[in-house]
PDB file of C-alpha atoms in Angstrom:
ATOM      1  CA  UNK A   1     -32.645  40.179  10.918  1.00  0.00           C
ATOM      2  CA  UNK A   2     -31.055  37.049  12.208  1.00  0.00           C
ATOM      3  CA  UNK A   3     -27.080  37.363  11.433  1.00  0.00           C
ATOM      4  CA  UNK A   4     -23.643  36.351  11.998  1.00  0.00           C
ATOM      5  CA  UNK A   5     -20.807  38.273  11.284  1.00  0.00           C
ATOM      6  CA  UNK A   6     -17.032  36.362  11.172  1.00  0.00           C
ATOM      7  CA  UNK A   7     -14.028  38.385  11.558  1.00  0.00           C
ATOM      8  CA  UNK A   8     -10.801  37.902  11.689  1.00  0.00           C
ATOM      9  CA  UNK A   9      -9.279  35.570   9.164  1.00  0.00           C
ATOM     10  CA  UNK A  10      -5.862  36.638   7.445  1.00  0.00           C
ATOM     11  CA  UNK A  11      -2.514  35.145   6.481  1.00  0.00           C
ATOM     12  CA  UNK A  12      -0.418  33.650   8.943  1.00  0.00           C
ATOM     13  CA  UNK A  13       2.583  31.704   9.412  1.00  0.00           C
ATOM     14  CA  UNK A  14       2.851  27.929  10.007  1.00  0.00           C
ATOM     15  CA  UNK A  15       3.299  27.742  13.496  1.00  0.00           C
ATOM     16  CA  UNK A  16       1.468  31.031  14.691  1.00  0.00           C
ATOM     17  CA  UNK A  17      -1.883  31.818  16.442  1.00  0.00           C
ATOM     18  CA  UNK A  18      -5.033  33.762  14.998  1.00  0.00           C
ATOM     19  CA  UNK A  19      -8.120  34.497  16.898  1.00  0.00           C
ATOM     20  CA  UNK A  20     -11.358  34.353  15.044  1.00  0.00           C
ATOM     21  CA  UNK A  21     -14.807  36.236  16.181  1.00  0.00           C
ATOM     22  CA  UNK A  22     -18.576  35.894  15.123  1.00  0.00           C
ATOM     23  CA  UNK A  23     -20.747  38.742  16.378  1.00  0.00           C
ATOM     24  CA  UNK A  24     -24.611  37.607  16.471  1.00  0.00           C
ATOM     25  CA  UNK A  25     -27.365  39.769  16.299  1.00  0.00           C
ATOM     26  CA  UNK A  26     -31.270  38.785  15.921  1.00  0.00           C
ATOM     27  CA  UNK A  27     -31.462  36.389  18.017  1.00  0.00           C
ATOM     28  CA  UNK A  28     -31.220  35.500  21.598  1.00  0.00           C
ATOM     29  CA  UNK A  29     -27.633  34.310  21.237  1.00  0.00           C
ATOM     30  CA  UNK A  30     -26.943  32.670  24.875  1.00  0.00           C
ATOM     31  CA  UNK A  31     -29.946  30.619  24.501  1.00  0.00           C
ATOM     32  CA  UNK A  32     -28.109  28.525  21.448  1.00  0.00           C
ATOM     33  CA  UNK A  33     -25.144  26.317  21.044  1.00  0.00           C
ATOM     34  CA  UNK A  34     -22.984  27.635  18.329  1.00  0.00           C
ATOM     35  CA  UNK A  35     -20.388  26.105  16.297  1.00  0.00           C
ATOM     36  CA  UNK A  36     -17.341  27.123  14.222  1.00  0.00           C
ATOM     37  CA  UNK A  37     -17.170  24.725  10.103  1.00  0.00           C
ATOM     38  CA  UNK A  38     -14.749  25.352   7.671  1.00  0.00           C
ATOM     39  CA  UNK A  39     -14.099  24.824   4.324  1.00  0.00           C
ATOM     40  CA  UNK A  40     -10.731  24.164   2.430  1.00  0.00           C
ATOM     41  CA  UNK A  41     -10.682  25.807  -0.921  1.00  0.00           C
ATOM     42  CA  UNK A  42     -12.545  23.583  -3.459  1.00  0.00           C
ATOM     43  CA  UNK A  43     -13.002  21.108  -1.010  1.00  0.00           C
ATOM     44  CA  UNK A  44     -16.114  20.539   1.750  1.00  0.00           C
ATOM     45  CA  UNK A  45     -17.409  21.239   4.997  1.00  0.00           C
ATOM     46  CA  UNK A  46     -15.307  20.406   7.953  1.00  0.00           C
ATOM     47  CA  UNK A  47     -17.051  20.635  11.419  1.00  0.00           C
ATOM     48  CA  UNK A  48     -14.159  22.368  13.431  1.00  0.00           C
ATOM     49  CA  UNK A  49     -15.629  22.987  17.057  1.00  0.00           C
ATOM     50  CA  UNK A  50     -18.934  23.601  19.190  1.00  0.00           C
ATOM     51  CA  UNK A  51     -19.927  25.162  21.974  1.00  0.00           C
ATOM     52  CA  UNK A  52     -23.160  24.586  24.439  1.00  0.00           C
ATOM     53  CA  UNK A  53     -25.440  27.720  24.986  1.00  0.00           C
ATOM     54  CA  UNK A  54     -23.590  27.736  28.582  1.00  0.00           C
ATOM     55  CA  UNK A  55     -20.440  27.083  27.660  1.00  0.00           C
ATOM     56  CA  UNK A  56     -20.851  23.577  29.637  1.00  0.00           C
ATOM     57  CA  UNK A  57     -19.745  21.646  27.067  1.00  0.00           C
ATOM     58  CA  UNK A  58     -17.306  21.830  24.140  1.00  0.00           C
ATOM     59  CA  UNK A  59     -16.403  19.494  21.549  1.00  0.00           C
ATOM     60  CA  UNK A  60     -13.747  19.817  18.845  1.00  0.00           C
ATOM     61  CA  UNK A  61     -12.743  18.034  15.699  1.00  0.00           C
ATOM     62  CA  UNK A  62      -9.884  15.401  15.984  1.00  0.00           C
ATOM     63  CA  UNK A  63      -7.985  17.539  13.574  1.00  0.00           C
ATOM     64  CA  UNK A  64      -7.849  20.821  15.763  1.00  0.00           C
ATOM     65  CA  UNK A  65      -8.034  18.966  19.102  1.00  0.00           C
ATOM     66  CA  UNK A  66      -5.356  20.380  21.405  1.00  0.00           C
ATOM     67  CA  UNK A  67      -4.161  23.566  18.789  1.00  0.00           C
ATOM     68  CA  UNK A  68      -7.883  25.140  18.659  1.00  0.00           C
ATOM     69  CA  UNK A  69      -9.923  26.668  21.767  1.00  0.00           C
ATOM     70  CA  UNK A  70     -13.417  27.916  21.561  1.00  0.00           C
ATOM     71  CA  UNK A  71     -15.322  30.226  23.550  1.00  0.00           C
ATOM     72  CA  UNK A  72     -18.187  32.670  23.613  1.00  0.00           C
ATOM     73  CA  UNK A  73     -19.281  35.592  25.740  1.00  0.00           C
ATOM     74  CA  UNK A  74     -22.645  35.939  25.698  1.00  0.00           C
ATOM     75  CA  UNK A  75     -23.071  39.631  27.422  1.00  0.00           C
ATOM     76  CA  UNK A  76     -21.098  40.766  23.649  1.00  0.00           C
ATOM     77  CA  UNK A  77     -22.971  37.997  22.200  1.00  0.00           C
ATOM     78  CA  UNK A  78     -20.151  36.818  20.305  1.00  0.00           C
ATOM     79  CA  UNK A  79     -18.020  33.486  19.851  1.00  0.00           C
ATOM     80  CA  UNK A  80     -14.384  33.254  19.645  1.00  0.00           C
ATOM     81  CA  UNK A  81     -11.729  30.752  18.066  1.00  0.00           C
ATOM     82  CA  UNK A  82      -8.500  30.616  19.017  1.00  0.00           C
ATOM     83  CA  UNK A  83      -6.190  28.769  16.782  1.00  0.00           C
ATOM     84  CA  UNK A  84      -2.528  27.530  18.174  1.00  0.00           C
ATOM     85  CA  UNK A  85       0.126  25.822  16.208  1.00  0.00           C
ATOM     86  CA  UNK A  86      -1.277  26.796  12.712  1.00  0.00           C
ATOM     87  CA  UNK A  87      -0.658  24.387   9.737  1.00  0.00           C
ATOM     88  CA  UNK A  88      -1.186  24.563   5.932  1.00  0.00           C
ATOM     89  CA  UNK A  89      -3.835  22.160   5.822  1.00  0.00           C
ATOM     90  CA  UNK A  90      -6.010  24.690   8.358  1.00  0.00           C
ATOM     91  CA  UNK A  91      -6.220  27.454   5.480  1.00  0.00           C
ATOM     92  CA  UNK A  92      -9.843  27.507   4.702  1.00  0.00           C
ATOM     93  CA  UNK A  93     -12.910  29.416   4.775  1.00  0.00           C
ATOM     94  CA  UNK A  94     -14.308  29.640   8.431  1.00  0.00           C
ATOM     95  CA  UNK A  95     -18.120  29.984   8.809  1.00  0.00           C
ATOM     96  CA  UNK A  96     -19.219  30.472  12.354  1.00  0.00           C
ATOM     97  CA  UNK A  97     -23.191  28.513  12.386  1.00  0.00           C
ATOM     98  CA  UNK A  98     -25.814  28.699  14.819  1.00  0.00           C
ATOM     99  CA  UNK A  99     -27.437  25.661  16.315  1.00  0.00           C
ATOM    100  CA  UNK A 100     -30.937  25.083  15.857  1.00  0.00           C
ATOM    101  CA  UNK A 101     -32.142  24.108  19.192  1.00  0.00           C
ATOM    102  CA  UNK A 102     -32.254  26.177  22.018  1.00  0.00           C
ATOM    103  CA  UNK A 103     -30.182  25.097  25.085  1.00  0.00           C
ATOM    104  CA  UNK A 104     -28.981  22.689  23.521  1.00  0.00           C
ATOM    105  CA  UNK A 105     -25.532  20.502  24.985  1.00  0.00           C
ATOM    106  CA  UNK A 106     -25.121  18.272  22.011  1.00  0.00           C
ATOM    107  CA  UNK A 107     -24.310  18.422  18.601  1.00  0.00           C
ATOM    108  CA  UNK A 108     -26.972  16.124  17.235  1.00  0.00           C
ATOM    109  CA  UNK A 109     -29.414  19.697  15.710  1.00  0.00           C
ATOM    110  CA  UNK A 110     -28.658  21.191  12.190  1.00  0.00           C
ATOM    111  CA  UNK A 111     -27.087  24.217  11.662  1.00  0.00           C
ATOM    112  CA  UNK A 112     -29.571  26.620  11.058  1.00  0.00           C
ATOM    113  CA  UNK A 113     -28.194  30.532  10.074  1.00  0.00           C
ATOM    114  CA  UNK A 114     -24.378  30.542   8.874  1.00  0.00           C
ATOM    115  CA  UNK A 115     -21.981  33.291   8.351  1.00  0.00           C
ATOM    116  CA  UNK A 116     -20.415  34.637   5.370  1.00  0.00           C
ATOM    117  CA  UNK A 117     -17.215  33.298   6.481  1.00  0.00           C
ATOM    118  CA  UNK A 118     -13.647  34.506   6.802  1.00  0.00           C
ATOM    119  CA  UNK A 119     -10.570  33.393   4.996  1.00  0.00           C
ATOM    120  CA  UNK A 120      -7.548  32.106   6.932  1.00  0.00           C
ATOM    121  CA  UNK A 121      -4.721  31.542   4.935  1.00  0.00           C
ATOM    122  CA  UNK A 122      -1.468  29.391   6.620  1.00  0.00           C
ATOM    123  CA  UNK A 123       1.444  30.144   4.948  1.00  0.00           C
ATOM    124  CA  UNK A 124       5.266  31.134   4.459  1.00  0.00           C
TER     125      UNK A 124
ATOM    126  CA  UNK B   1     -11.958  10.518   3.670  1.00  0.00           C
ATOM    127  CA  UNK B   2     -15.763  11.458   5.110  1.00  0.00           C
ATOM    128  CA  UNK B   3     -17.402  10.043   7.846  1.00  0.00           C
ATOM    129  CA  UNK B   4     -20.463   9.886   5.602  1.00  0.00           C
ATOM    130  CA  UNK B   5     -20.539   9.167   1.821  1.00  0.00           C
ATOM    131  CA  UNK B   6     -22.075  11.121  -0.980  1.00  0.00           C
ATOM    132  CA  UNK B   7     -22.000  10.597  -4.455  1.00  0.00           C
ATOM    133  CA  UNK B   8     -19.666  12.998  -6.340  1.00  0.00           C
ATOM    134  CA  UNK B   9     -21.810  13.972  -8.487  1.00  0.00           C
ATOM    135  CA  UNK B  10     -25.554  14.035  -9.929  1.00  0.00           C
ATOM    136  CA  UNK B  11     -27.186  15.338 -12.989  1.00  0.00           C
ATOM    137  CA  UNK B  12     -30.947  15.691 -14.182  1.00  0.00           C
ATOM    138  CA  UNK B  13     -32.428  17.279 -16.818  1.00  0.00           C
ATOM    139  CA  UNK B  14     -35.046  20.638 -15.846  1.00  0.00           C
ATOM    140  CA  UNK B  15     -38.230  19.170 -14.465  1.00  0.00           C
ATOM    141  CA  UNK B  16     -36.948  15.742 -13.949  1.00  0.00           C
ATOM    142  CA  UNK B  17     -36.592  14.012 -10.182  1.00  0.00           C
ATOM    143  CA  UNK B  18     -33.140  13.684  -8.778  1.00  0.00           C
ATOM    144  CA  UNK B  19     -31.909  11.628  -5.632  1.00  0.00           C
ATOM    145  CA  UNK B  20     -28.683  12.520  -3.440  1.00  0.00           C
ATOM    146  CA  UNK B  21     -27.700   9.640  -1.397  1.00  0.00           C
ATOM    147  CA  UNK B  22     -25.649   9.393   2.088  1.00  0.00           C
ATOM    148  CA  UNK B  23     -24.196   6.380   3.582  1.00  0.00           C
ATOM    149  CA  UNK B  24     -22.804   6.015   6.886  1.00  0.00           C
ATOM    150  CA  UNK B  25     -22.571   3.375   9.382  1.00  0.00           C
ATOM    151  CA  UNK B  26     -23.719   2.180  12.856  1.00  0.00           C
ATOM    152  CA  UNK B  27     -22.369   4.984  15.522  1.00  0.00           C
ATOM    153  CA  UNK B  28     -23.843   7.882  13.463  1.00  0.00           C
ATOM    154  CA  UNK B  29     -27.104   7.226  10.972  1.00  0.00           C
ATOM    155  CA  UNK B  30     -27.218   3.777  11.877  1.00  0.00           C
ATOM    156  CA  UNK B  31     -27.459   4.562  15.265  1.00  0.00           C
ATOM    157  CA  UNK B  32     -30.576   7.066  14.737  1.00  0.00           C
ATOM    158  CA  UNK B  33     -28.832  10.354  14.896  1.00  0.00           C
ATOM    159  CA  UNK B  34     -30.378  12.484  13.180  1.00  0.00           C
ATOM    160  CA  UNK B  35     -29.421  13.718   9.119  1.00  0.00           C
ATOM    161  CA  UNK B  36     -29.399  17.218   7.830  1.00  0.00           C
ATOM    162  CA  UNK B  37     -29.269  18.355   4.419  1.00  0.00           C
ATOM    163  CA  UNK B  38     -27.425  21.502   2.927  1.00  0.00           C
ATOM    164  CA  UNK B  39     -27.251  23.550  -0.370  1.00  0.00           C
ATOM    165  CA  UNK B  40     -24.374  25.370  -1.212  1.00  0.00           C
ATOM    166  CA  UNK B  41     -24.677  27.648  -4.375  1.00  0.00           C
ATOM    167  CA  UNK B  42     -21.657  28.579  -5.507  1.00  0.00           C
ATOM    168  CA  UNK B  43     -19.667  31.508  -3.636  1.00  0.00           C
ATOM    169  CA  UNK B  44     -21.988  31.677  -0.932  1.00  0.00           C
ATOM    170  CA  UNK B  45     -22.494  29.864   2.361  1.00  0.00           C
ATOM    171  CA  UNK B  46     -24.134  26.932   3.293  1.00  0.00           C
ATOM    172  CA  UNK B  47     -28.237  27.125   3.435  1.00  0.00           C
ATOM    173  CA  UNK B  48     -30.112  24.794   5.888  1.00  0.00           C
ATOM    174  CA  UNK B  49     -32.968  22.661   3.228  1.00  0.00           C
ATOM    175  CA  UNK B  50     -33.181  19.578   5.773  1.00  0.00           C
ATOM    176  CA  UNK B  51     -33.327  18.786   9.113  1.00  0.00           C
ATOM    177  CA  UNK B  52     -33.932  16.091  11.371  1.00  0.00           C
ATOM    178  CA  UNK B  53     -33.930  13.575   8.759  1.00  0.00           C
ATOM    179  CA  UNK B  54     -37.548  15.202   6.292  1.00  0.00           C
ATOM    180  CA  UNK B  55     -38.291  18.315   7.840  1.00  0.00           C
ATOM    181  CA  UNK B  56     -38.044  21.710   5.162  1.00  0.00           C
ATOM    182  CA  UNK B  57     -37.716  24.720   7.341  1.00  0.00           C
ATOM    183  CA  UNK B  58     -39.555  27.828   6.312  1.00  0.00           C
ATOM    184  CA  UNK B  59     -39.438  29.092   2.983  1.00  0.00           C
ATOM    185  CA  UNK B  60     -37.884  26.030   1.571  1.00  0.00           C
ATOM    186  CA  UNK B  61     -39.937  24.295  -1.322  1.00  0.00           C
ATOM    187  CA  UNK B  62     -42.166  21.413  -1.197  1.00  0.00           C
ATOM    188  CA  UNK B  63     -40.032  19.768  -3.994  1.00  0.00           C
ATOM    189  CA  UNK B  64     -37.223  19.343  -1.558  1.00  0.00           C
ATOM    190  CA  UNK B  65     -37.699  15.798   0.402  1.00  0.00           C
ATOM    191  CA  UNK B  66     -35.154  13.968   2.907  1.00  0.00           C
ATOM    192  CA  UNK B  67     -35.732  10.599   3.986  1.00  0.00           C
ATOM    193  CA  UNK B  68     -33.758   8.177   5.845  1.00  0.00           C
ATOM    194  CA  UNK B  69     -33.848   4.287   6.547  1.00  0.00           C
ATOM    195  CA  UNK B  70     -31.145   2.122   7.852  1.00  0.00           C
ATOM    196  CA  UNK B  71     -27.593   3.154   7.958  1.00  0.00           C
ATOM    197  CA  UNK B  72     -28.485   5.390   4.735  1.00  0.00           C
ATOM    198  CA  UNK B  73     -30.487   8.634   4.006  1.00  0.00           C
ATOM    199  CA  UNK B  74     -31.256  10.376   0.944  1.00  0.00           C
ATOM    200  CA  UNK B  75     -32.225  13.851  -0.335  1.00  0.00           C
ATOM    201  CA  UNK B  76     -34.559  14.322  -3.314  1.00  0.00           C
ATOM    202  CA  UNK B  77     -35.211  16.860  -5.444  1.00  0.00           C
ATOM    203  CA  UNK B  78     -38.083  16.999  -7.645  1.00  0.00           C
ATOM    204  CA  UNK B  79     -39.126  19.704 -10.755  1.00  0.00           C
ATOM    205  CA  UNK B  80     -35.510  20.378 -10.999  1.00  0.00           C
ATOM    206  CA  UNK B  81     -34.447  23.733 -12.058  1.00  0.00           C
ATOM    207  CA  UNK B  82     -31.843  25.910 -13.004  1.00  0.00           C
ATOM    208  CA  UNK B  83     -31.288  27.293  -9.533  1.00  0.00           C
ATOM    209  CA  UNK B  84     -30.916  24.148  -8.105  1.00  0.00           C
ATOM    210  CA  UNK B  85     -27.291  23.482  -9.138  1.00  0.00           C
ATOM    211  CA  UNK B  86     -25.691  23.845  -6.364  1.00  0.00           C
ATOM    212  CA  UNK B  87     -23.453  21.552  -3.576  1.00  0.00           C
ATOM    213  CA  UNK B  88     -25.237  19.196  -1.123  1.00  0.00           C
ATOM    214  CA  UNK B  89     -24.507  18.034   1.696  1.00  0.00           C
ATOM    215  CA  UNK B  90     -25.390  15.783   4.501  1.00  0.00           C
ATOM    216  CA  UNK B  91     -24.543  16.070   7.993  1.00  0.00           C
ATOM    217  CA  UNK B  92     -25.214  13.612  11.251  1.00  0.00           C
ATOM    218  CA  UNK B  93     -23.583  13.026  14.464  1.00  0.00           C
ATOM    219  CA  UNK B  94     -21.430  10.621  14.934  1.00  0.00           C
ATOM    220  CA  UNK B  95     -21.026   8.669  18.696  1.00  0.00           C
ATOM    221  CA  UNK B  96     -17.539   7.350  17.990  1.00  0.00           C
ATOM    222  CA  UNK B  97     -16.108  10.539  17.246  1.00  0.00           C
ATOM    223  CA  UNK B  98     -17.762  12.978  19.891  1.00  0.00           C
ATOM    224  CA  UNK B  99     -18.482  15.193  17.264  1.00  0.00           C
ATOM    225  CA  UNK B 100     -20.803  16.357  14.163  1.00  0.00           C
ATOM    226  CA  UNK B 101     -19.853  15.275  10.838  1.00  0.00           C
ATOM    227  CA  UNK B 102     -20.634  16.182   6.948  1.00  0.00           C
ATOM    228  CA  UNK B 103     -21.057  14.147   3.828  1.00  0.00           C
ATOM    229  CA  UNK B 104     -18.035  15.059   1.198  1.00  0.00           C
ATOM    230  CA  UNK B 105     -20.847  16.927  -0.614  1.00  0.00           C
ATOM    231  CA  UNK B 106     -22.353  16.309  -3.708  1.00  0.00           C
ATOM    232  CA  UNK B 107     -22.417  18.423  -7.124  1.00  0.00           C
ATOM    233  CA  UNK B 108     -25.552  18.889  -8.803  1.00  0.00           C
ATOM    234  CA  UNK B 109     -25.711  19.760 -12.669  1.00  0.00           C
ATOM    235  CA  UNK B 110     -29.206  20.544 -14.312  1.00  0.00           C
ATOM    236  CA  UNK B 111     -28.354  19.619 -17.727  1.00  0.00           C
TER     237      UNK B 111
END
């Protein structure tokens, strides 16, 4: 079964750091770009950050650009977010997505298995 | 404010036909990226019913249908049901921004 698995989300201070994960399984996972959407609470989706099926290329929302670093290591088949410099308007749910075409270096495919998500909550 | 622009809401009665629009402009749809389509039923994630602009993937139905022309696309759902209140959204890329974007979604009531 095809599946990704976010971890990682929890309450946090403005101002700190949080590192989220997303552990694949069912699927070759370093054959496909992967990307990191989030959701504020009654609000919608918010690409965050992608990440080629090499790692050769990374792109990132304006709004994270410079606080938020992805990453993936394919031998644990997992992906990674590190977020820097947290503010309230970041609290949201976090879904880590799979791209739907393999080797892919752009972010022009759809998004084709998502997470459950994990909650990250910014505040004092 | 989103890149793309989706009618709040929609509403249709069971069985009838409903149509989600998305407008964007000339460095993403316009420019022939590609548009995506997403339901969201409430308290879970997002669920891929569109891609590249009409395509269902597996196990989607047949009354799902994207379509796209212009700077504009459009998602329609025919038969409605109960089930199909839900959130949708659109997605594309846009050139300007480096970066994929989504619709602001849009709320579907089956009266």
């Amino acid at each position: 079964e095809v599946q990704l698995v976010e971890s990682g989300g929890g309450l946090v201070q403005p101002g700190r750091s949080l590192r989220l994960s997303c552990a694949a399984s069912g699927f070759t996972f370093d054959d496909y770009a992967m990307h990191w959407v989030r959701q504020a609470p009654g609000k919608g989706l918010e690409w965050v950050s992608g990440i080629s099926w090499n790692s050769g290329s990374i792109g990132y929302a304006d709004s994270v650009k410079g606080r938020f670093t992805i990453s993936r290591d394919n031998a644990k088949n997992s992906l990674y977010l590190q977020m820097n410099s947290l503010r309230a308007e970041d609290t949201a749910l976090y879904y880590c997505a799979k791209d739907g075409a393999r080797y892919s270096s752009s972010w022009y495919y759809a998004f084709d298995i998502w997470g459950q998500g994990t909650m990250v909550t910014v505040s004092s | 404010q989103s890149v793309l622009t989706q009618p709040p809401s929609v509403s249709g009665a069971p069985g009838q036909r409903v149509t989600i629009s998305c407008t964007g402009s000339s460095s993403n749809i316009g420019a022939g990226y590609d548009v995506h389509w997403y339901q969201q039923l409430p308290g879970t994630a997002p669920k891929l019913l569109i891609y590249g602009n009409s395509n269902r993937p597996s196990g989607v139905p047949d009354r799902f249908s994207g379509s796209k022309s212009g700077t504009s696309a459009s998602l329609a759902i025919s038969g409605l049901q109960a089930e199909d209140e839900a959130d949708y959204y659109c997605q594309s890329y846009d050139s300007s921004l480096s970066g994929s974007v989504f619709g602001g979604g849009t709320k579907l009531t089956v009266l």
